[in-house]
XYZ file of C-alpha atoms in Angstrom:
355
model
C -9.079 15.255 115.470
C -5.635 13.923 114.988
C -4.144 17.520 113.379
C -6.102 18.977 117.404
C -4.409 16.185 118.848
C -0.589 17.339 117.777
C -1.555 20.582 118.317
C -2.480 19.990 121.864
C 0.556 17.311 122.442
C 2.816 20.695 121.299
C 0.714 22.955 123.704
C 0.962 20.835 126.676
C 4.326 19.830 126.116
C 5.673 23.537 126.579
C 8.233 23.335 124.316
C 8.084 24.703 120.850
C 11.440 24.891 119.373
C 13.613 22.146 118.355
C 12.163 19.236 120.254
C 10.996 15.748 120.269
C 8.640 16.577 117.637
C 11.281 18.222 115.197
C 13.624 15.111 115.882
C 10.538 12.895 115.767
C 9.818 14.343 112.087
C 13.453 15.012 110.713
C 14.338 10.920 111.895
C 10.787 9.892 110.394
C 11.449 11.751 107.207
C 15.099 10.572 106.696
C 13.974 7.362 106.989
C 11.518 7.869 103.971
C 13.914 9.570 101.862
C 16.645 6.848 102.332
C 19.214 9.173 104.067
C 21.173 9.154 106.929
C 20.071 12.564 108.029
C 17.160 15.441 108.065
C 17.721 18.727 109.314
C 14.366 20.568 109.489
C 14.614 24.187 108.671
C 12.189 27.741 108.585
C 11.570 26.937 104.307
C 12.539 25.396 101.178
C 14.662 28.546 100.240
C 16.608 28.402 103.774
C 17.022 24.528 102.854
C 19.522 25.448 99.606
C 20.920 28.001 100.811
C 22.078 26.397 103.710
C 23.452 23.564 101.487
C 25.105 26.224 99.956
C 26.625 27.822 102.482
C 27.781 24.494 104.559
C 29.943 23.624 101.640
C 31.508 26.935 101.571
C 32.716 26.228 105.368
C 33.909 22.980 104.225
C 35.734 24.873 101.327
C 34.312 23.213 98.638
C 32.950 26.782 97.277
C 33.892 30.203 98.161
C 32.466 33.262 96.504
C 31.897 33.565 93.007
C 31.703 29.721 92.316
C 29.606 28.734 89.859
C 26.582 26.282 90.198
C 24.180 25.422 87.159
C 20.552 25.511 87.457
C 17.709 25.191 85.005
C 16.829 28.613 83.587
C 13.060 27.756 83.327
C 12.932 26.935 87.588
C 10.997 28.678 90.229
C 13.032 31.727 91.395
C 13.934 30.457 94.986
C 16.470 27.796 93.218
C 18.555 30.908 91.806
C 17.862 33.221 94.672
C 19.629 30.353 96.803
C 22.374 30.789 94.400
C 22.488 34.431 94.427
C 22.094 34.419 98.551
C 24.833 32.379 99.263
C 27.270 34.513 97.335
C 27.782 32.610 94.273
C 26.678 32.860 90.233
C 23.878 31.304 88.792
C 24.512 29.820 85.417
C 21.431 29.284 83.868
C 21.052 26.122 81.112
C 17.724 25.517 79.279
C 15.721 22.525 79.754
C 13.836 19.636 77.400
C 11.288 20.848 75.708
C 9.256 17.857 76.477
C 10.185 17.178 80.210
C 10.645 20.882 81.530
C 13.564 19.475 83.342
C 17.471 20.465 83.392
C 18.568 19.053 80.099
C 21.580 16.898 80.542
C 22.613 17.454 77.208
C 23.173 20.887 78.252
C 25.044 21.041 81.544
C 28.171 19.856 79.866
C 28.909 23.018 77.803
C 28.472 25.215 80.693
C 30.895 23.759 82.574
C 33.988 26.332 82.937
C 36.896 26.181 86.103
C 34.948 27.626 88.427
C 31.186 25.049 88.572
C 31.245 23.779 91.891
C 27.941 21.919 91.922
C 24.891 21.120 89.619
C 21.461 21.999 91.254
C 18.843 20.161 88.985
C 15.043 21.261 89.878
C 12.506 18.383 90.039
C 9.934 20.542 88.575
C 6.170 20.216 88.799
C 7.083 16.940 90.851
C 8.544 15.031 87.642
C 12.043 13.025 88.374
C 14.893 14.545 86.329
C 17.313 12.582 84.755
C 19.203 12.155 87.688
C 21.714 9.131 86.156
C 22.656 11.515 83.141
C 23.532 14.654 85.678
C 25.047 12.244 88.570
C 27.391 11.049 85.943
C 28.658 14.451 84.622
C 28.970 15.836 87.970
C 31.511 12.687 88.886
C 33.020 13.246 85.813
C 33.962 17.188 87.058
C 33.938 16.441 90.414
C 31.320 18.308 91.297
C 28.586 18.423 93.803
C 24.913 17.632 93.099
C 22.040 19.660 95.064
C 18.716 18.586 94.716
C 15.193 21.337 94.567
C 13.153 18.610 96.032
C 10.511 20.969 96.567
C 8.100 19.561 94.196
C 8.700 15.792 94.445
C 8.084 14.480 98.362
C 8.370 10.646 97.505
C 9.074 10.550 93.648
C 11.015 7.528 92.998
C 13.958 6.326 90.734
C 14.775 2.929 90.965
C 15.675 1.767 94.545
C 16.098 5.712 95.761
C 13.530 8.749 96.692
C 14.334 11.985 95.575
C 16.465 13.228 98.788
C 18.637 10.626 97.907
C 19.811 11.241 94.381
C 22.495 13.627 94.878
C 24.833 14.947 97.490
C 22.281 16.617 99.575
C 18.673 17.661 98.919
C 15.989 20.928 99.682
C 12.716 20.600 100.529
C 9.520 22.635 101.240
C 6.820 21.969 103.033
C 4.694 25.319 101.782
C 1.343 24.438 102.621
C 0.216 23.530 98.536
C 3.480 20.654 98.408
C 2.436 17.201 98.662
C 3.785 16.533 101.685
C 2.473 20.558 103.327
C 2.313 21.985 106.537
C -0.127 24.148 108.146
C 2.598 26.772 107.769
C 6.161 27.094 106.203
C 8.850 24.702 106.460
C 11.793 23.098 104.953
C 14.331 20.229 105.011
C 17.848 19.556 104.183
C 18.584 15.334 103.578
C 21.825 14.147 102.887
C 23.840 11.123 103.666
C 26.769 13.463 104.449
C 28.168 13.804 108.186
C 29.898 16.664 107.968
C 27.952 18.272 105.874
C 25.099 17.326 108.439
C 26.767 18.638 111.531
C 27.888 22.023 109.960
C 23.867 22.616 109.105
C 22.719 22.023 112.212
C 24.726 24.458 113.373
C 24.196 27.212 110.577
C 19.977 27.012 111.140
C 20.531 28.024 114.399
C 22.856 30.979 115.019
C 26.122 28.423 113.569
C 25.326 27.025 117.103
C 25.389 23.573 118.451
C 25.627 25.242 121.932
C 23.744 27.700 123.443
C 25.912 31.232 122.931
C 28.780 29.634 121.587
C 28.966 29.910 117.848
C 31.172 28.274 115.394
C 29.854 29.804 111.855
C 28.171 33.396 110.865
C 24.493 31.238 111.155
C 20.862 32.158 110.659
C 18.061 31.314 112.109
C 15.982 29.000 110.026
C 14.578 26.256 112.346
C 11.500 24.477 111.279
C 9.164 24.615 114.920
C 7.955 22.068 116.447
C 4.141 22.724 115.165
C 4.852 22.154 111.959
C 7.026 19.350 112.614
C 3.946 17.552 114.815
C 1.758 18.378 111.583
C 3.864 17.115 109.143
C 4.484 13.515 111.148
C 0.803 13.448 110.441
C 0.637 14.091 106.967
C 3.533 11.619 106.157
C 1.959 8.599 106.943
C -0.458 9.349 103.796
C 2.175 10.840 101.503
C 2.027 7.756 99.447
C -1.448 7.191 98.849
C -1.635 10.788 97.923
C 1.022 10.915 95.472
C -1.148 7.504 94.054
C -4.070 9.422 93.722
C -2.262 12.288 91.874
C -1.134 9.669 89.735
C -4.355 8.602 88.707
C -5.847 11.638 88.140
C -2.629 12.853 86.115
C -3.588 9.253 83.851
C -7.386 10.330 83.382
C -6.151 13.436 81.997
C -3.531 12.119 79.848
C -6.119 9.353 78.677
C -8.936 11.774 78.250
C -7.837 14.761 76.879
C -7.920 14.906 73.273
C -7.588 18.569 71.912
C -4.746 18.346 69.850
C -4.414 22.358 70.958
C -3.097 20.845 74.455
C 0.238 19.506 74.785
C 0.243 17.205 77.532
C 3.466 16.650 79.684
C 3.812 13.316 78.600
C 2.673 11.527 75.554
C -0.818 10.268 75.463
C -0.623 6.454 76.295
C 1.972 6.851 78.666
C 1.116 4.996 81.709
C 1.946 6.924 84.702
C -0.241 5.532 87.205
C 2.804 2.597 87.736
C 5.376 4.882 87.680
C 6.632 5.888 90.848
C 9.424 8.323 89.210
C 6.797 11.280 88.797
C 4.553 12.523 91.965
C 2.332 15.245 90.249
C 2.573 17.963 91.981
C 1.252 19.738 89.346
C -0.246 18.721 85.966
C 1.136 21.504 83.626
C -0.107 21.358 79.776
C 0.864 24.033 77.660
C -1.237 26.349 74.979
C -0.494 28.605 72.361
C -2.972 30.793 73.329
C -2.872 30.308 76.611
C -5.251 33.805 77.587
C -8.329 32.706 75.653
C -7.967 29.065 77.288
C -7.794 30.624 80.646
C -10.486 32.716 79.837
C -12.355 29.999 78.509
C -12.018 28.144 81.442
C -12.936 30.472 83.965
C -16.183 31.096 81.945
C -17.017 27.492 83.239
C -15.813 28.053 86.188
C -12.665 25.744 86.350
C -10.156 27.583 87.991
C -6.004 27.732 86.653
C -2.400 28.290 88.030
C 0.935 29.754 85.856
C 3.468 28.371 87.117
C 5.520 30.550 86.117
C 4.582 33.173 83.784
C 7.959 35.172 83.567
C 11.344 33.543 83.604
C 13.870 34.130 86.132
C 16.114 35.672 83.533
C 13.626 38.134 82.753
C 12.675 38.991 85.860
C 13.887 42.802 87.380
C 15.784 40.529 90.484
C 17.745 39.376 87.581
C 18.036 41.962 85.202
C 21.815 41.794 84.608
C 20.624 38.477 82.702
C 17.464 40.055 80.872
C 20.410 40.520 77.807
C 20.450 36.497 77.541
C 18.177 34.416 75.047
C 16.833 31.431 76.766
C 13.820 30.760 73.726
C 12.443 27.015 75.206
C 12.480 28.533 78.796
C 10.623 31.552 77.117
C 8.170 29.477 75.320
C 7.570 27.336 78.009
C 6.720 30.379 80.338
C 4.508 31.833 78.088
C 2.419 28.445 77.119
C 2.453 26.621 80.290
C -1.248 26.290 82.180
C -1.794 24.241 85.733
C -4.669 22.250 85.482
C -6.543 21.288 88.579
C -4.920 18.627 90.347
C -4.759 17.202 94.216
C -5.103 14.517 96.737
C -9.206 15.478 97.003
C -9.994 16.236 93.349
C -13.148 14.003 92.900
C -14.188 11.611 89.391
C -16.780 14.120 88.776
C -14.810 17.390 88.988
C -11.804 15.520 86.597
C -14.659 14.355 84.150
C -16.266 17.911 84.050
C -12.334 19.740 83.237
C -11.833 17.342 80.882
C -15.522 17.634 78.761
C -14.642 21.313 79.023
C -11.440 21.225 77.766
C -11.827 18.837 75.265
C -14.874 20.961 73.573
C -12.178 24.227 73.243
């Protein structure tokens, strides 16, 4: 009743784009985050690119800038790249985290890196101190992919919070979804802040006067109404994805599965990691799907071919990123949300654990 009960406050209201309930959400969800500011947008894509393309009317980038990214990410953190008119550099990640290796960024570093965009992938916390700290060092700009990790914590601060500004989406399968696709930009940056409101809408803050080449990427006021909703239980979701991502990291025992943390780590306390997903990896990852299926326990890739290898990116198909590749090709998504019940958990993990 509560999700017919936005709905109907939407209807009846008469207004459905960029409204109380969009301001409602974006000051609601800044608050959570730890920001000054939320500008809700049409998608998480929209959300870096936008980033992207503020700075560049703040002349902090132009065209042809450079910005590092992890070369094992979802596509839609290079396409932002791409879209906004400047280069992808792609650096490989750990091994054992599947996150931007800080290690890495360093080398890549040349005269024309403008910003850093690390990807909080699968909803695990990168190693935001490490990047933070190079990107001072080079004066550059940091851009979280939030995407994946609504709520993850690191120390005092929420990812949204960890760099210069952040992207989220609220695709329907995030932890914090809509009904629908949407997006948000947080940052604690004024400028910044003004220019994107502007740029989602036409590079407008008046009606038919425009200060920027904008688009139109406005998240509506439906999804907004929906989302104030969901918020209120992000937490105790993301503590039940916890525990479940603990029972399988206690009770898996096939040393053919690499879990994504050591077994004995205890992750139901930590509040750095949100589960968004609980990837494992496996050599031969076909039979073990296969397998699976045959006892009807459904998986996700996530993602089975690399950005550099996909025909989008071809000019970078000559490049040899071997832990992105391996990861690609090993990585499974085993059944994990806010409404996965003891039984279902106990029956994927008796099934795995007799492969």
């Amino acid at each position: 009743m509560i999700y017919l009960d936005a709905f109907e406050r939407v209807l009846d209201s008469g207004w459905f784009i960029l409204g109380k309930e969009v301001k409602k959400f974006e000051e609601e969800f800044a608050n959570y985050c730890g920001v000054s500011n939320c500008i809700g947008v049409a998608n998480g894509l929209d959300a870096l690119i936008l980033i992207l393309e503020a700075y560049k009317v703040m002349g902090m980038m132009k065209n042809g800038d450079e910005v590092i990214v992890p070369s094992n990410t979802y596509i839609a953190s290079i396409l932002a790249i791409s879209k906004a008119g400047l280069v992808p550099v792609l650096v490989e990640p750990d091994i054992n985290t599947y996150l931007l290796d800080p290690v890495l960024v360093e080398a890549k570093i040349t005269p024309r890196t403008r910003a850093v965009l690390p990807v909080h992938l699968y909803g695990l916390l990168c190693d935001m101190d490490a990047i933070n700290t190079i990107a001072r060092k080079h004066n550059l700009k940091v851009i979280e992919d939030s995407a994946q990790s609504h709520g993850a914590v690191l120390g005092v601060s929420r990812s949204g919070n960890l760099g210069d500004a952040s992207g989220f989406s609220f695709y329907p399968g995030k932890n914090l979804g809509a009904l629908g696709d949407g997006g948000a930009i947080c940052t604690n940056d004024e400028e910044l802040t003004k220019i994107l409101r502007a740029l989602r809408n036409y590079g407008s803050h008046i009606k038919y006067q425009n200060l920027y080449c904008g688009i139109n990427s406005r998240l509506d006021e439906l999804q907004a109404a929906f989302l104030s909703v969901k918020l209120r239980s992000l937490d105790a979701d993301n503590q039940y994805r916890r525990k479940v991502a603990q029972y399988y990291i206690d009770q898996i025992k096939n040393e053919k599965i690499i879990l994504p943390v050591p077994a004995g780590s205890d992750v139901l306390n930590n509040p750095k990691h949100v589960w968004h997903l609980f990837v494992v990896r496996v050599t031969n990852r076909d039979d073990f799907q296969k397998y699976l299926r045959d006892h009807t326990i459904q998986t996700v890739i996530h993602y089975p071919i690399p950005p550099h290898l996909q025909q989008a990116y071809k000019n970078y198909s000559h490049l040899k990123f071997l832990i992105s590749e391996k990861i690609h090709k090993e990585v499974v998504s085993l059944p994990l949300s806010s409404v996965i019940t003891p039984g279902e958990m106990q029956k994927i993990v008796e099934v795995i654990n007799k492969y």
